[in-house]
mmCIF file of C-alpha atoms in Angstrom:
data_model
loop_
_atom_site.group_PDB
_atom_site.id
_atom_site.type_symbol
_atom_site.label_atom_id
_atom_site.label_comp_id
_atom_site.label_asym_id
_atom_site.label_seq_id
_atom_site.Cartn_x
_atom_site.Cartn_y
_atom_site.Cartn_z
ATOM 1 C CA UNK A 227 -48.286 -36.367 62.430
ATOM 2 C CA UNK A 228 -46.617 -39.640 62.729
ATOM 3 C CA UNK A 229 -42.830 -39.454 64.599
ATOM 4 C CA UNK A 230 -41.292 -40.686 61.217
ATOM 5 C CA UNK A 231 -42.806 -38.322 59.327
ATOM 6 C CA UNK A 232 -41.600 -35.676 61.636
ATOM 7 C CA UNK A 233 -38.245 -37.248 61.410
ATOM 8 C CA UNK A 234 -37.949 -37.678 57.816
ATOM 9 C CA UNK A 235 -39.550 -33.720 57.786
ATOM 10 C CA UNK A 236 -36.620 -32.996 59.839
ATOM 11 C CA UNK A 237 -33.893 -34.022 57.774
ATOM 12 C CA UNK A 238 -35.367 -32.851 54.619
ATOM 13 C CA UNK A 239 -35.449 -29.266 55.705
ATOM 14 C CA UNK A 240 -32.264 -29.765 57.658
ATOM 15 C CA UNK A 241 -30.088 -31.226 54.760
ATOM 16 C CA UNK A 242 -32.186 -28.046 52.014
ATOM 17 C CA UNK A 243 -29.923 -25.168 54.899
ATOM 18 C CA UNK A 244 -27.066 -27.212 54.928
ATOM 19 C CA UNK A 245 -27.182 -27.918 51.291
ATOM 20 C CA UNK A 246 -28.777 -25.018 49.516
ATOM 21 C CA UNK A 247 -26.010 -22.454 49.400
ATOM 22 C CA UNK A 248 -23.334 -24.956 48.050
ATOM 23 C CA UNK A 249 -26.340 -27.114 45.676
ATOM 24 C CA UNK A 250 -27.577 -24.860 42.447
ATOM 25 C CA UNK A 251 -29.292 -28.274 41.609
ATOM 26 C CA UNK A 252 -31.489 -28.870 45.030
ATOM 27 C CA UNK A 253 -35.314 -29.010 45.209
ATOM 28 C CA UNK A 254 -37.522 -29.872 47.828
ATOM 29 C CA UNK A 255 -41.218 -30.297 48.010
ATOM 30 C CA UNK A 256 -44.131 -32.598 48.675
ATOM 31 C CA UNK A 257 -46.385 -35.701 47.449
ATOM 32 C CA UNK A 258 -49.516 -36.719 48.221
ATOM 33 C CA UNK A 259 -51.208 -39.956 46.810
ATOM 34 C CA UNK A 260 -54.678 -41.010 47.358
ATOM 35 C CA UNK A 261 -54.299 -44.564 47.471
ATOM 36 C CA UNK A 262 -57.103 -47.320 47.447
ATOM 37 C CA UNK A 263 -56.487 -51.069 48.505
ATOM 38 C CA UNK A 264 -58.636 -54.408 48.824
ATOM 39 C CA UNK A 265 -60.943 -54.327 51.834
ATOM 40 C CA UNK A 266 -60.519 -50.556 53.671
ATOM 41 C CA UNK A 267 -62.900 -48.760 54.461
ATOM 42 C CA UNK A 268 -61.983 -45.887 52.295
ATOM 43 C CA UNK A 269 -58.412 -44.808 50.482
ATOM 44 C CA UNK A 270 -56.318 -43.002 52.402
ATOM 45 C CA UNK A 271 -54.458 -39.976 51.840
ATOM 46 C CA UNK A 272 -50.236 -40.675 51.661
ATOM 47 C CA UNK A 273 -48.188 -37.159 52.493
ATOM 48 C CA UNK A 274 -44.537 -36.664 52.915
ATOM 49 C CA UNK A 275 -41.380 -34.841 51.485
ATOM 50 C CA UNK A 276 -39.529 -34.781 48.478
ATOM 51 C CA UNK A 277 -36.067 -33.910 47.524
ATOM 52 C CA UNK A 278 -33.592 -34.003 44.676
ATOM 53 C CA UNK A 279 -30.260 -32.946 43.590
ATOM 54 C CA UNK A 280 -28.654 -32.445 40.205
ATOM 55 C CA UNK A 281 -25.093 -33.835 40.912
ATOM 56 C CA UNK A 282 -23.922 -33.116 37.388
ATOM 57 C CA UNK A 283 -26.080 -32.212 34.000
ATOM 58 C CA UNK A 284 -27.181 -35.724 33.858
ATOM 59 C CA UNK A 285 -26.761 -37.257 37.259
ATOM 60 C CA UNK A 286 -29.254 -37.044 40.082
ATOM 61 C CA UNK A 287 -30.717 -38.089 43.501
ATOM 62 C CA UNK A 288 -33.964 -38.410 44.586
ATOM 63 C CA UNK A 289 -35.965 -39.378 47.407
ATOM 64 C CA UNK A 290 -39.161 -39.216 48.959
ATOM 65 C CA UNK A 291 -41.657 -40.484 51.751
ATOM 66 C CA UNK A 292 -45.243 -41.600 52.315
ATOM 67 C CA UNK A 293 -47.344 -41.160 55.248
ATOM 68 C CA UNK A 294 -50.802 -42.361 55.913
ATOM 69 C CA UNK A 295 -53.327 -44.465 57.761
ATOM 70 C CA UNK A 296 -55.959 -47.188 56.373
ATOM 71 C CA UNK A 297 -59.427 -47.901 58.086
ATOM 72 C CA UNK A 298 -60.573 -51.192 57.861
ATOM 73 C CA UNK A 299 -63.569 -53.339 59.622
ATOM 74 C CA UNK A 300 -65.556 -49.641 59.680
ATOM 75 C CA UNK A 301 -62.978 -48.415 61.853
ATOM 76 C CA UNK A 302 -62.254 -51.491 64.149
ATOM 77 C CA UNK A 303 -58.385 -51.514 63.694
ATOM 78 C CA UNK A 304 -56.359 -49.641 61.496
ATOM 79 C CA UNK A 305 -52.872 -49.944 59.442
ATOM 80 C CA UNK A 306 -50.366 -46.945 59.552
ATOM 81 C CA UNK A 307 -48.213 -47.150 56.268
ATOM 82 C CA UNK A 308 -44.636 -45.886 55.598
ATOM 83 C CA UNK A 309 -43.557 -46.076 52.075
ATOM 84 C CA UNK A 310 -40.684 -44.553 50.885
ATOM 85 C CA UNK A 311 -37.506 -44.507 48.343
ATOM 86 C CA UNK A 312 -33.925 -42.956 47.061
ATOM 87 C CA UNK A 313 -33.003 -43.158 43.304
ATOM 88 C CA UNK A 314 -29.452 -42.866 42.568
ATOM 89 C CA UNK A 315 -30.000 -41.939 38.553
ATOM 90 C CA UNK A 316 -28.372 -41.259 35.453
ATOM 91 C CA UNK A 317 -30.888 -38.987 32.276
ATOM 92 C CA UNK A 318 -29.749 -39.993 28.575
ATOM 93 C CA UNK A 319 -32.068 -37.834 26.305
ATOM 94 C CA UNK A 320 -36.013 -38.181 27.276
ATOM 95 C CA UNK A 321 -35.058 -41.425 29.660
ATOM 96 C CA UNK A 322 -33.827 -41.806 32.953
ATOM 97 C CA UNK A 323 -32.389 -44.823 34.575
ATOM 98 C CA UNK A 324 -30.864 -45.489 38.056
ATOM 99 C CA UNK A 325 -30.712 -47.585 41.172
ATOM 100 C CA UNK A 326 -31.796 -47.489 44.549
ATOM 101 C CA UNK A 327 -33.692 -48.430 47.832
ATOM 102 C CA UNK A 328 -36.834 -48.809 48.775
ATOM 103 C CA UNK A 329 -38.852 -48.978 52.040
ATOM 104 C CA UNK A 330 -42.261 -49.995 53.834
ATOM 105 C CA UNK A 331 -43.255 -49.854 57.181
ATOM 106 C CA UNK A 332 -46.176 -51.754 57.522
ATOM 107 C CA UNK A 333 -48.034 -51.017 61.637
ATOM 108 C CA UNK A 334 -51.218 -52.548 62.031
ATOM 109 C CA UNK A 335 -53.861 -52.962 64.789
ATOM 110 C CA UNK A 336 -54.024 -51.654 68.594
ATOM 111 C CA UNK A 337 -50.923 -53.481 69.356
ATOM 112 C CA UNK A 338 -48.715 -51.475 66.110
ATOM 113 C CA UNK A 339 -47.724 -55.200 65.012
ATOM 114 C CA UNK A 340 -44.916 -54.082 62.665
ATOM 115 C CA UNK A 341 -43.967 -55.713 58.993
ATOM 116 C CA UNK A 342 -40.800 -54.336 57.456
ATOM 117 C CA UNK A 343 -40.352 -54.553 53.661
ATOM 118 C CA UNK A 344 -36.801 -52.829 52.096
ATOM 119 C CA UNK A 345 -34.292 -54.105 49.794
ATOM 120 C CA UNK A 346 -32.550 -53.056 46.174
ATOM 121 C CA UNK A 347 -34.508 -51.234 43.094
ATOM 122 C CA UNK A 348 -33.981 -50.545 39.885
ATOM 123 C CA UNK A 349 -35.961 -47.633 38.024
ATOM 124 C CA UNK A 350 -36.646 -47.007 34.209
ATOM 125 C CA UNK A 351 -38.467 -43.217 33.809
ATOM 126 C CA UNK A 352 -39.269 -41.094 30.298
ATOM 127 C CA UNK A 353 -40.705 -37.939 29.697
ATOM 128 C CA UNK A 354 -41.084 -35.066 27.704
ATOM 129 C CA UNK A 355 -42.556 -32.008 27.164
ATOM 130 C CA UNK A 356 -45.015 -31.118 24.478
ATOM 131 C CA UNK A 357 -42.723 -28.526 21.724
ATOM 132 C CA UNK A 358 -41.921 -25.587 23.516
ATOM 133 C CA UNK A 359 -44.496 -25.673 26.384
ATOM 134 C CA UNK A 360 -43.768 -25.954 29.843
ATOM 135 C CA UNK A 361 -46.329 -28.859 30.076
ATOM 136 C CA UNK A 362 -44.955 -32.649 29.502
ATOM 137 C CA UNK A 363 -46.037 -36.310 30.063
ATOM 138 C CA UNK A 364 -43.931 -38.820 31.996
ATOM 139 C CA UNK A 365 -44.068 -42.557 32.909
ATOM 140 C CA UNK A 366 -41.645 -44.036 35.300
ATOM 141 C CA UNK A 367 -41.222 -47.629 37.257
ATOM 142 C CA UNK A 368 -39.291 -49.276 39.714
ATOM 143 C CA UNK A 369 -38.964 -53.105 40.690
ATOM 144 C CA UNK A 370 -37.528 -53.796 44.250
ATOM 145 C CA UNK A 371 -36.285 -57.288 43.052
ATOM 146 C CA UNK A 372 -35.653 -58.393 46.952
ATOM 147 C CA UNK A 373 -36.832 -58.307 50.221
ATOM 148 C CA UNK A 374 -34.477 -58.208 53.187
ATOM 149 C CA UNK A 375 -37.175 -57.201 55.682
ATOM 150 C CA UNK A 376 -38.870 -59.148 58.372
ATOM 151 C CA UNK A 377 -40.071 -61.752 55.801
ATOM 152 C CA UNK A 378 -36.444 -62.715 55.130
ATOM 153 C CA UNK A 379 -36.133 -63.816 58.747
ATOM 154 C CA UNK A 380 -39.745 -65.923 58.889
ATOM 155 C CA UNK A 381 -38.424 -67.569 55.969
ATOM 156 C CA UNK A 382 -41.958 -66.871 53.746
ATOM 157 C CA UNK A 383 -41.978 -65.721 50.227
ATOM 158 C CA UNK A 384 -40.662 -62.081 50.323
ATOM 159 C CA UNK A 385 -42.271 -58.762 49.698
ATOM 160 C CA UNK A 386 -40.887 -57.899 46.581
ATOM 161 C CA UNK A 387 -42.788 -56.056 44.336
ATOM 162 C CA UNK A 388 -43.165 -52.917 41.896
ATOM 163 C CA UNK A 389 -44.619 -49.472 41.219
ATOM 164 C CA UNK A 390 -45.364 -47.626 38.410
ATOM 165 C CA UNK A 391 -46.574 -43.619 37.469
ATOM 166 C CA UNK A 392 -47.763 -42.102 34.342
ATOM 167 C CA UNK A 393 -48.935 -38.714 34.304
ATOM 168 C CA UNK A 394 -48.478 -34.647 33.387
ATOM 169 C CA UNK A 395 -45.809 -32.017 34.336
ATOM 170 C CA UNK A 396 -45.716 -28.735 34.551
ATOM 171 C CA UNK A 397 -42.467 -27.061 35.007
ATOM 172 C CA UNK A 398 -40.674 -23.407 34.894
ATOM 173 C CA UNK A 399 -37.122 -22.408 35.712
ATOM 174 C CA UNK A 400 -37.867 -23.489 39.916
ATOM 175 C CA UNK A 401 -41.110 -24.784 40.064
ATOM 176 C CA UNK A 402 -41.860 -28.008 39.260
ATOM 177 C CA UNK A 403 -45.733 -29.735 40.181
ATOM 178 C CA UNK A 404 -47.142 -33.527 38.448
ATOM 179 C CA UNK A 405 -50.387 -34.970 38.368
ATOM 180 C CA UNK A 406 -50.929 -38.570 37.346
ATOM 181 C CA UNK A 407 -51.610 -41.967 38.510
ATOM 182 C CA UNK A 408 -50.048 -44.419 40.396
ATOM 183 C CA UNK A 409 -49.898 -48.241 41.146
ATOM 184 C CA UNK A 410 -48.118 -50.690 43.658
ATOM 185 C CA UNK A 411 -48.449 -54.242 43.217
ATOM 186 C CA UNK A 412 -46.584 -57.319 45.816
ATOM 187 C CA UNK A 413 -45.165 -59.949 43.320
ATOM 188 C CA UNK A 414 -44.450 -63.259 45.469
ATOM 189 C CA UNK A 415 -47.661 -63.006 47.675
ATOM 190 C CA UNK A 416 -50.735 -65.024 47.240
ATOM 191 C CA UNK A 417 -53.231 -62.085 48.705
ATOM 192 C CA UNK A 418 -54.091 -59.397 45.227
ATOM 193 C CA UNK A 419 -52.367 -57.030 47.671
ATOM 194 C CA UNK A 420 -52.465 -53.457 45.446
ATOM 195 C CA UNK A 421 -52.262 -49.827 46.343
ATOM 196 C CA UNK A 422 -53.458 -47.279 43.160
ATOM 197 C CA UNK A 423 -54.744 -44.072 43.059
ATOM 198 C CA UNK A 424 -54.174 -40.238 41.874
ATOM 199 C CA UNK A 425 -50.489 -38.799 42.702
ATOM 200 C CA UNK A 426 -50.060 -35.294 42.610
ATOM 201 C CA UNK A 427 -46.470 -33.425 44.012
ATOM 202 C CA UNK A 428 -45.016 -29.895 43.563
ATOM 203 C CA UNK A 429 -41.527 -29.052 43.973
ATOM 204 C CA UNK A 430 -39.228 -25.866 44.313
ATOM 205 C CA UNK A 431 -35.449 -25.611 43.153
ATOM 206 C CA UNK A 432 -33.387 -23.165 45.449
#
């Protein structure tokens, strides 16, 4: 287990004690995305936490964070990936809307050469459930719109880019799990630099 996932582990569970008796609205649990992109060896599996908060009826906070490792060259190096994000957002009906942050942490070859990629987002999500069933469809996207990473400071075209999701829920009075699909694609690059593949998470409300 990589030392940021065992940090970010860390202050997941950490902030669910501290939070839980005084949060009706909190829910932690876990994602895992099987991710291709050009030129590895295989996909890779990206794990991590999830959390979220109900501030009000209609106001939330999420977060969560990706973990995993990509093979390329049949082994010869390899690139650790961090990919994570916070929402800050606001449900009206079936939609959701809200702002936030995202972040990559890009570590590649024997040396851990590191590329960081964060900056401002803005997120669109709808979803609904099919009549009375606990089983719905969703389809949500964010755009981080700039890069104030390590490209900023190289003075090259940033790392901007955007993800998307579209799948199926299933969800009773705490438990929460989604299947679907997911894509990220770089915007300002030259390189078809993409990361897509099945997304799957299940959370718990305490």
């Amino acid at each position: 287990m990589s030392r940021q996932m065992r940090i970010c582990l860390s202050g997941v569970l950490g902030l669910a004690l501290l939070a839980g008796p005084a949060l009706a609205g909190l829910s932690i649990g876990g994602k895992v995305w099987y991710a291709d992109t050009e030129n590895a060896d295989d996909p890779a599996f990206l794990v991590g936490p999830t959390l979220s908060i109900d501030l009000t009826e209609n106001l939330w906070i999420s977060g969560m964070g990706l973990f995993g490792t990509y093979e390329f060259d049949e082994g010869d190096w390899e690139m650790d990936q961090t990919d994570a994000e916070a929402v800050l957002g606001y449900t009206v009906s079936i939609f959701d809307i809200g702002v936030g942050g995202r972040y990559t942490l890009w570590q590649v070859g024997p040396d851990n050469d590191e590329l960081n990629i964060f900056g401002p987002m803005v997120y669109l999500g709808i979803g609904d459930t099919f009549g009375e069933s606990p089983i719905g469809w969703y389809a949500a996207g964010s755009y981080m719109f700039k890069d104030f990473g390590d490209a900023e400071d190289e003075d090259v075209p940033g790392y901007e880019h955007w993800n998307a999701e579209a799948g199926l829920f299933l969800a009773f009075e705490r438990f929460g799990a989604t299947v679907g699909y997911r894509h990220k694609e770089w915007i300002e690059k030259d390189y078809d630099r993409t990361f897509s593949g099945v997304a799957a998470s299940v959370s718990l409300k305490l």
